[in-house]
Short mmCIF file of C-alpha atoms in Angstrom, two decimals:
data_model
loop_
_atom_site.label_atom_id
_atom_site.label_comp_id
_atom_site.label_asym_id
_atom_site.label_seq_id
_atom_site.Cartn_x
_atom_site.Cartn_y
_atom_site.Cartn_z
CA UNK A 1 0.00 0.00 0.00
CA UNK A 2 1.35 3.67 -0.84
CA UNK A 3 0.20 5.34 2.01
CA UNK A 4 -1.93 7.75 0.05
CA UNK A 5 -5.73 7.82 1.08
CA UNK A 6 -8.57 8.89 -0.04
CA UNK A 7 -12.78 9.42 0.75
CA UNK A 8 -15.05 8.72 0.12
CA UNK A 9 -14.65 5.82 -1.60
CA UNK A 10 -17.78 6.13 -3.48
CA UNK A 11 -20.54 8.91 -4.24
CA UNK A 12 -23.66 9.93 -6.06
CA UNK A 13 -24.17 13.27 -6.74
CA UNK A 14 -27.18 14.72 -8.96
CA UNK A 15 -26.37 17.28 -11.70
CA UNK A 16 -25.93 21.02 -10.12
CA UNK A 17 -24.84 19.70 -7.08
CA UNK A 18 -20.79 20.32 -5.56
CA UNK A 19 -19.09 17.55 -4.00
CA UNK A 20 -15.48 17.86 -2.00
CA UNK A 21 -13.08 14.62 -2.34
CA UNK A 22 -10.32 14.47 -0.01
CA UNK A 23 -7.09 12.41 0.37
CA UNK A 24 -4.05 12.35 2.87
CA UNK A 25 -0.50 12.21 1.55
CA UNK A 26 1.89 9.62 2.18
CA UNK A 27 4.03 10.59 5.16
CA UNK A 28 6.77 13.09 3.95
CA UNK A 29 5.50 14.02 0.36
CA UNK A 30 4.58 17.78 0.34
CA UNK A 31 3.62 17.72 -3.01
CA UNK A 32 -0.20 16.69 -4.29
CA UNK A 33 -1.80 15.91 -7.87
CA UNK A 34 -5.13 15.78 -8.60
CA UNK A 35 -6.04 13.54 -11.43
CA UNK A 36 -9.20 12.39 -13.11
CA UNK A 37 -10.18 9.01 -14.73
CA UNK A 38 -13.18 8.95 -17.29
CA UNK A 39 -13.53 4.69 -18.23
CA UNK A 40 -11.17 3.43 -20.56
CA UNK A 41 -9.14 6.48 -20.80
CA UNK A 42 -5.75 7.17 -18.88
CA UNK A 43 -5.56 9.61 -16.33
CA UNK A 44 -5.98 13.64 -16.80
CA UNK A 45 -4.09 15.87 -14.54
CA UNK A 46 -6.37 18.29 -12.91
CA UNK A 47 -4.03 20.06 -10.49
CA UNK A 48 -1.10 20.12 -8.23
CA UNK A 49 -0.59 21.75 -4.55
CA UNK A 50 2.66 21.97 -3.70
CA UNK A 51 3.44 23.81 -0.12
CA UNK A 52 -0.43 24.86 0.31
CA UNK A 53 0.11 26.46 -3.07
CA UNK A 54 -1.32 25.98 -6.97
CA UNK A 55 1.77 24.72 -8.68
CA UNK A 56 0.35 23.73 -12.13
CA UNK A 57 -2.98 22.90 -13.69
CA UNK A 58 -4.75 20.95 -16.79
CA UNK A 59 -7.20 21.78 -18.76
CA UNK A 60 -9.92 21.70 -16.47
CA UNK A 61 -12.41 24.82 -15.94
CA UNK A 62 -12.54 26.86 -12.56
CA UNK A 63 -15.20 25.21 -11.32
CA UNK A 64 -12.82 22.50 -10.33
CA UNK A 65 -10.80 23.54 -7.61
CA UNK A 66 -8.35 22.57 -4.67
CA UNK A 67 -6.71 23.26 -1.40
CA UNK A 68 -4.05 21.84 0.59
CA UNK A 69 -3.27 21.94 4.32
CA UNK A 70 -0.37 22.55 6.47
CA UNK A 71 -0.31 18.66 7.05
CA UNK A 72 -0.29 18.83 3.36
CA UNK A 73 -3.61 16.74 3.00
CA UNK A 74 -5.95 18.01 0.22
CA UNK A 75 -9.13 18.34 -0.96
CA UNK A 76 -10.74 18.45 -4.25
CA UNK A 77 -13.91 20.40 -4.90
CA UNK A 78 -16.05 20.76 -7.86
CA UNK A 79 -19.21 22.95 -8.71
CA UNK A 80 -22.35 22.81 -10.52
CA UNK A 81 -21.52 18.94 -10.96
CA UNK A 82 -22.16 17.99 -14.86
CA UNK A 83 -23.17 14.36 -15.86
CA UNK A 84 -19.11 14.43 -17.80
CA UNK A 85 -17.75 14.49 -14.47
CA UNK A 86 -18.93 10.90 -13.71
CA UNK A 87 -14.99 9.81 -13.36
CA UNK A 88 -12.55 7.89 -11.03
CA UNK A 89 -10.69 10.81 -8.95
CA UNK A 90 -7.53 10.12 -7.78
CA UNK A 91 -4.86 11.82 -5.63
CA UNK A 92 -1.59 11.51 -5.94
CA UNK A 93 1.34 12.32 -3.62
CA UNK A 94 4.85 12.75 -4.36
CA UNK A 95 7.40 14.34 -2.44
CA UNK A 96 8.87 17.27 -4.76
CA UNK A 97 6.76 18.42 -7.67
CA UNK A 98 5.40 16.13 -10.41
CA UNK A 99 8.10 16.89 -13.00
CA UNK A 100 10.71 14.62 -12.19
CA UNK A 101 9.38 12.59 -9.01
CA UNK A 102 7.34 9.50 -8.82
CA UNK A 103 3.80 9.88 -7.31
CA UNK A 104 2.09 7.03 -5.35
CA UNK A 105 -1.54 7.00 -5.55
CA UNK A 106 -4.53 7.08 -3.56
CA UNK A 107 -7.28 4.34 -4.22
CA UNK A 108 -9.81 6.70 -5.20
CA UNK A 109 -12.64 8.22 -5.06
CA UNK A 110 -15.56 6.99 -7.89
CA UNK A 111 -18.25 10.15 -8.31
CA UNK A 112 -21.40 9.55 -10.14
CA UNK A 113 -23.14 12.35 -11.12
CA UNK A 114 -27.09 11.47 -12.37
CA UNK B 1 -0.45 14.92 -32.28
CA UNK B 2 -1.63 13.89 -28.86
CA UNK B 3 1.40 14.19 -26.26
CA UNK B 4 1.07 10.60 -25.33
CA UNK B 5 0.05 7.39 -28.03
CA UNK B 6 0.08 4.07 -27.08
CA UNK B 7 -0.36 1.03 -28.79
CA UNK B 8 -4.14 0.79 -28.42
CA UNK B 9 -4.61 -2.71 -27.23
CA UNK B 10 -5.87 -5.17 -26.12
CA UNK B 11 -3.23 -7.59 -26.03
CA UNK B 12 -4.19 -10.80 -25.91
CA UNK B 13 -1.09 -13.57 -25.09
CA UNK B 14 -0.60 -17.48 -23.40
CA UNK B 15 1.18 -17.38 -20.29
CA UNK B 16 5.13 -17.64 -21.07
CA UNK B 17 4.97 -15.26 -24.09
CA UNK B 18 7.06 -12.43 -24.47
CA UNK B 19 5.31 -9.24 -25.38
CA UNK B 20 6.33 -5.69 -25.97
CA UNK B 21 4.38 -2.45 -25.63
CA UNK B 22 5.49 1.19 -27.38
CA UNK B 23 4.46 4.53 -26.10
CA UNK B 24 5.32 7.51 -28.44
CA UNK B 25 5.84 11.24 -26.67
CA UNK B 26 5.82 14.45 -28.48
CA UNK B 27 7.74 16.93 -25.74
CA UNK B 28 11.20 16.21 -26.22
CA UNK B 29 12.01 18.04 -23.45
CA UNK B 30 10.93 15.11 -21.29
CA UNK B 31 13.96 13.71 -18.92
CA UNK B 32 12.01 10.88 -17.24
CA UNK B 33 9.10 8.18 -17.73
CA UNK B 34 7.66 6.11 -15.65
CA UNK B 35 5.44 2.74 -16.60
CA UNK B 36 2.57 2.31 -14.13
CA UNK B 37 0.35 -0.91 -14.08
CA UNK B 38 -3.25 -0.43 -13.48
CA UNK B 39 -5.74 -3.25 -12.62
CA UNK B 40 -9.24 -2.92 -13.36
CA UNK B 41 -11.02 -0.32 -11.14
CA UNK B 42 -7.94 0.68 -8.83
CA UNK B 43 -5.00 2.98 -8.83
CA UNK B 44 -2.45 3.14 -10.98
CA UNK B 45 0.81 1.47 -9.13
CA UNK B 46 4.48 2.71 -10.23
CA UNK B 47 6.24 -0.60 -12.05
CA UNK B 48 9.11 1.33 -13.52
CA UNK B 49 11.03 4.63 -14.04
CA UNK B 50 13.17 5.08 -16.53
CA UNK B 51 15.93 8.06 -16.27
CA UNK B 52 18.33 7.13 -18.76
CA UNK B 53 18.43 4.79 -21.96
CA UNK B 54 16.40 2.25 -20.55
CA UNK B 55 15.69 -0.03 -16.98
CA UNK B 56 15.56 -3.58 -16.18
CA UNK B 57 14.16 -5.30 -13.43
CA UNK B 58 13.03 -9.20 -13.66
CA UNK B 59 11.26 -9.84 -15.82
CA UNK B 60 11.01 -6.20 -16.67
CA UNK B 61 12.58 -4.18 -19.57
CA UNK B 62 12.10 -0.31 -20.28
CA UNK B 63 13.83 0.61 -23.66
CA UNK B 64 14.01 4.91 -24.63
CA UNK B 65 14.38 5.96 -27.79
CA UNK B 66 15.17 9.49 -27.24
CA UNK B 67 15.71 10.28 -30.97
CA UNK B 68 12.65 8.80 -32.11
CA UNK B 69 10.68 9.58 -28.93
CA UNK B 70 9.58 6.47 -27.72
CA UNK B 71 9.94 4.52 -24.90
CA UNK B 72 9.03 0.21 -24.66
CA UNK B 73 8.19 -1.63 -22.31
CA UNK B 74 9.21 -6.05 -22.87
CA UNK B 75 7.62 -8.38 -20.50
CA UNK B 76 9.31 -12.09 -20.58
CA UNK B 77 7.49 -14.84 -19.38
CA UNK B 78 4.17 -13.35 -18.92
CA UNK B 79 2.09 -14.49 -16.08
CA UNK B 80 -1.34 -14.65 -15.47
CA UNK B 81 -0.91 -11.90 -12.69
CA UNK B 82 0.96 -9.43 -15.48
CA UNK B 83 -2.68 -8.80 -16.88
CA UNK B 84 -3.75 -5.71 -16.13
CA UNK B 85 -3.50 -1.57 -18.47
CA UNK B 86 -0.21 -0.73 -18.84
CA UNK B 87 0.26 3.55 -18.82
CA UNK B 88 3.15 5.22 -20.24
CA UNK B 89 3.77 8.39 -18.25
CA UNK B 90 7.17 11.16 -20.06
CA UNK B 91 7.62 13.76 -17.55
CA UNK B 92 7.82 17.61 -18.20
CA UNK B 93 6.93 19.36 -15.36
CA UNK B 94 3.41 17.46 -14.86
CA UNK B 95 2.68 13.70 -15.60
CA UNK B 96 1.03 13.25 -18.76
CA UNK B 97 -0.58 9.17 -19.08
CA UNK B 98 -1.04 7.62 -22.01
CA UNK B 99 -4.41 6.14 -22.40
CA UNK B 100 -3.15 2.73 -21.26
CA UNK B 101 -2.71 -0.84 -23.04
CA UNK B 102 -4.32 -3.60 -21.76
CA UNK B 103 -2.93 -7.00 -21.66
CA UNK B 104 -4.73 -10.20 -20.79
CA UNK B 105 -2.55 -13.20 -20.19
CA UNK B 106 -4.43 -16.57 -20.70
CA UNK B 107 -4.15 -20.51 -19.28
#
């Protein structure tokens, strides 16, 4: 196991609504990716929080957006939910930046929007 | 071209073949790759990073082609265990995955 967790594991959400995701870092990464997984397709970086702070993001629109905390847990929220966002979200933690360093990842969190 | 192609998959193989994936990357710039195995509905899992010409481990082989910009991955002996989507990931400041290959290895 890497460490890296995530909840919940599972959610339903109807269209319109927001949902938060969080996940907990492996002990001694600082560094946090947001990714999600749409079936059959690899995954697509959302964002990265790096020392509480934005340190890159995808092509994702604003209404998907992050924090991370001093412990450098995370959370991942999104607003006015759209039936697309039906995905596997997963976190990812790595400790310096995504460029160059492997990330370990979180289980996952499976959102179903209806 | 997208940043990441992989062969598209599935693969379909008897247990004790030898089979070979290719992942092609279009930023050049990228210094390091990783190959993470995913089984069906879980997380990717790291299986290999490759920082120079290529890696080996086991049964394991990473080949880069920096020239041509792609990177392999050879799996001897396939076991029944070794099925699972295989994602090609070239760094360059963010990880960019390949839609994956699948491989099933049969009886």
């Amino acid at each position: 196991e890497t460490g890296v967790t995530q909840s919940p594991t599972h959610l339903i959400k109807t269209r319109g609504q927001q949902v938060t995701l969080r996940c907990s870092s492996q002990s001694g990464h600082n560094t946090v990716s947001w990714y999600q997984q749409a079936l059959g397709q690899g995954p697509q970086f959302i964002f990265q929080y790096y020392r509480e702070e934005e340190n890159g993001r995808g092509n994702f629109p604003p209404r998907f957006s992050g924090l991370q905390f001093p412990n450098y847990s995370s959370e991942l929220n999104v607003n006015a939910l759209e039936l697309d966002d039906s995905a596997l979200y997963l976190c990812a933690s790595s400790p310096a930046g995504a460029g160059a360093s492997e990330q370990y990842f979180g289980p996952g969190t499976r959102l179903t929007v209806t | 071209r997208k940043e990441v192609e992989q062969d598209p998959g599935p693969f379909n193989v008897p247990e004790g073949a030898t089979v070979a994936f290719n992942c092609t990357y279009s930023n050049s710039a990228s210094q390091s790759f990783f190959w993470y195995r995913q089984d069906c509905r879980k997380e990717p899992k790291l299986l290999m990073s490759v920082y120079s010409s290529g890696n080996e481990d086991g049964r394991f082989t990473a080949q880069l082609n920096r020239a041509s910009q792609y990177i392999s991955l050879l799996i001897r002996d396939s076991k029944l265990s070794d099925s699972a989507t295989y994602l090609c990931v070239p760094t360059g400041g963010k990880l960019i995955f390949g839609q994956g290959t699948e491989l099933s290895v049969k009886p």
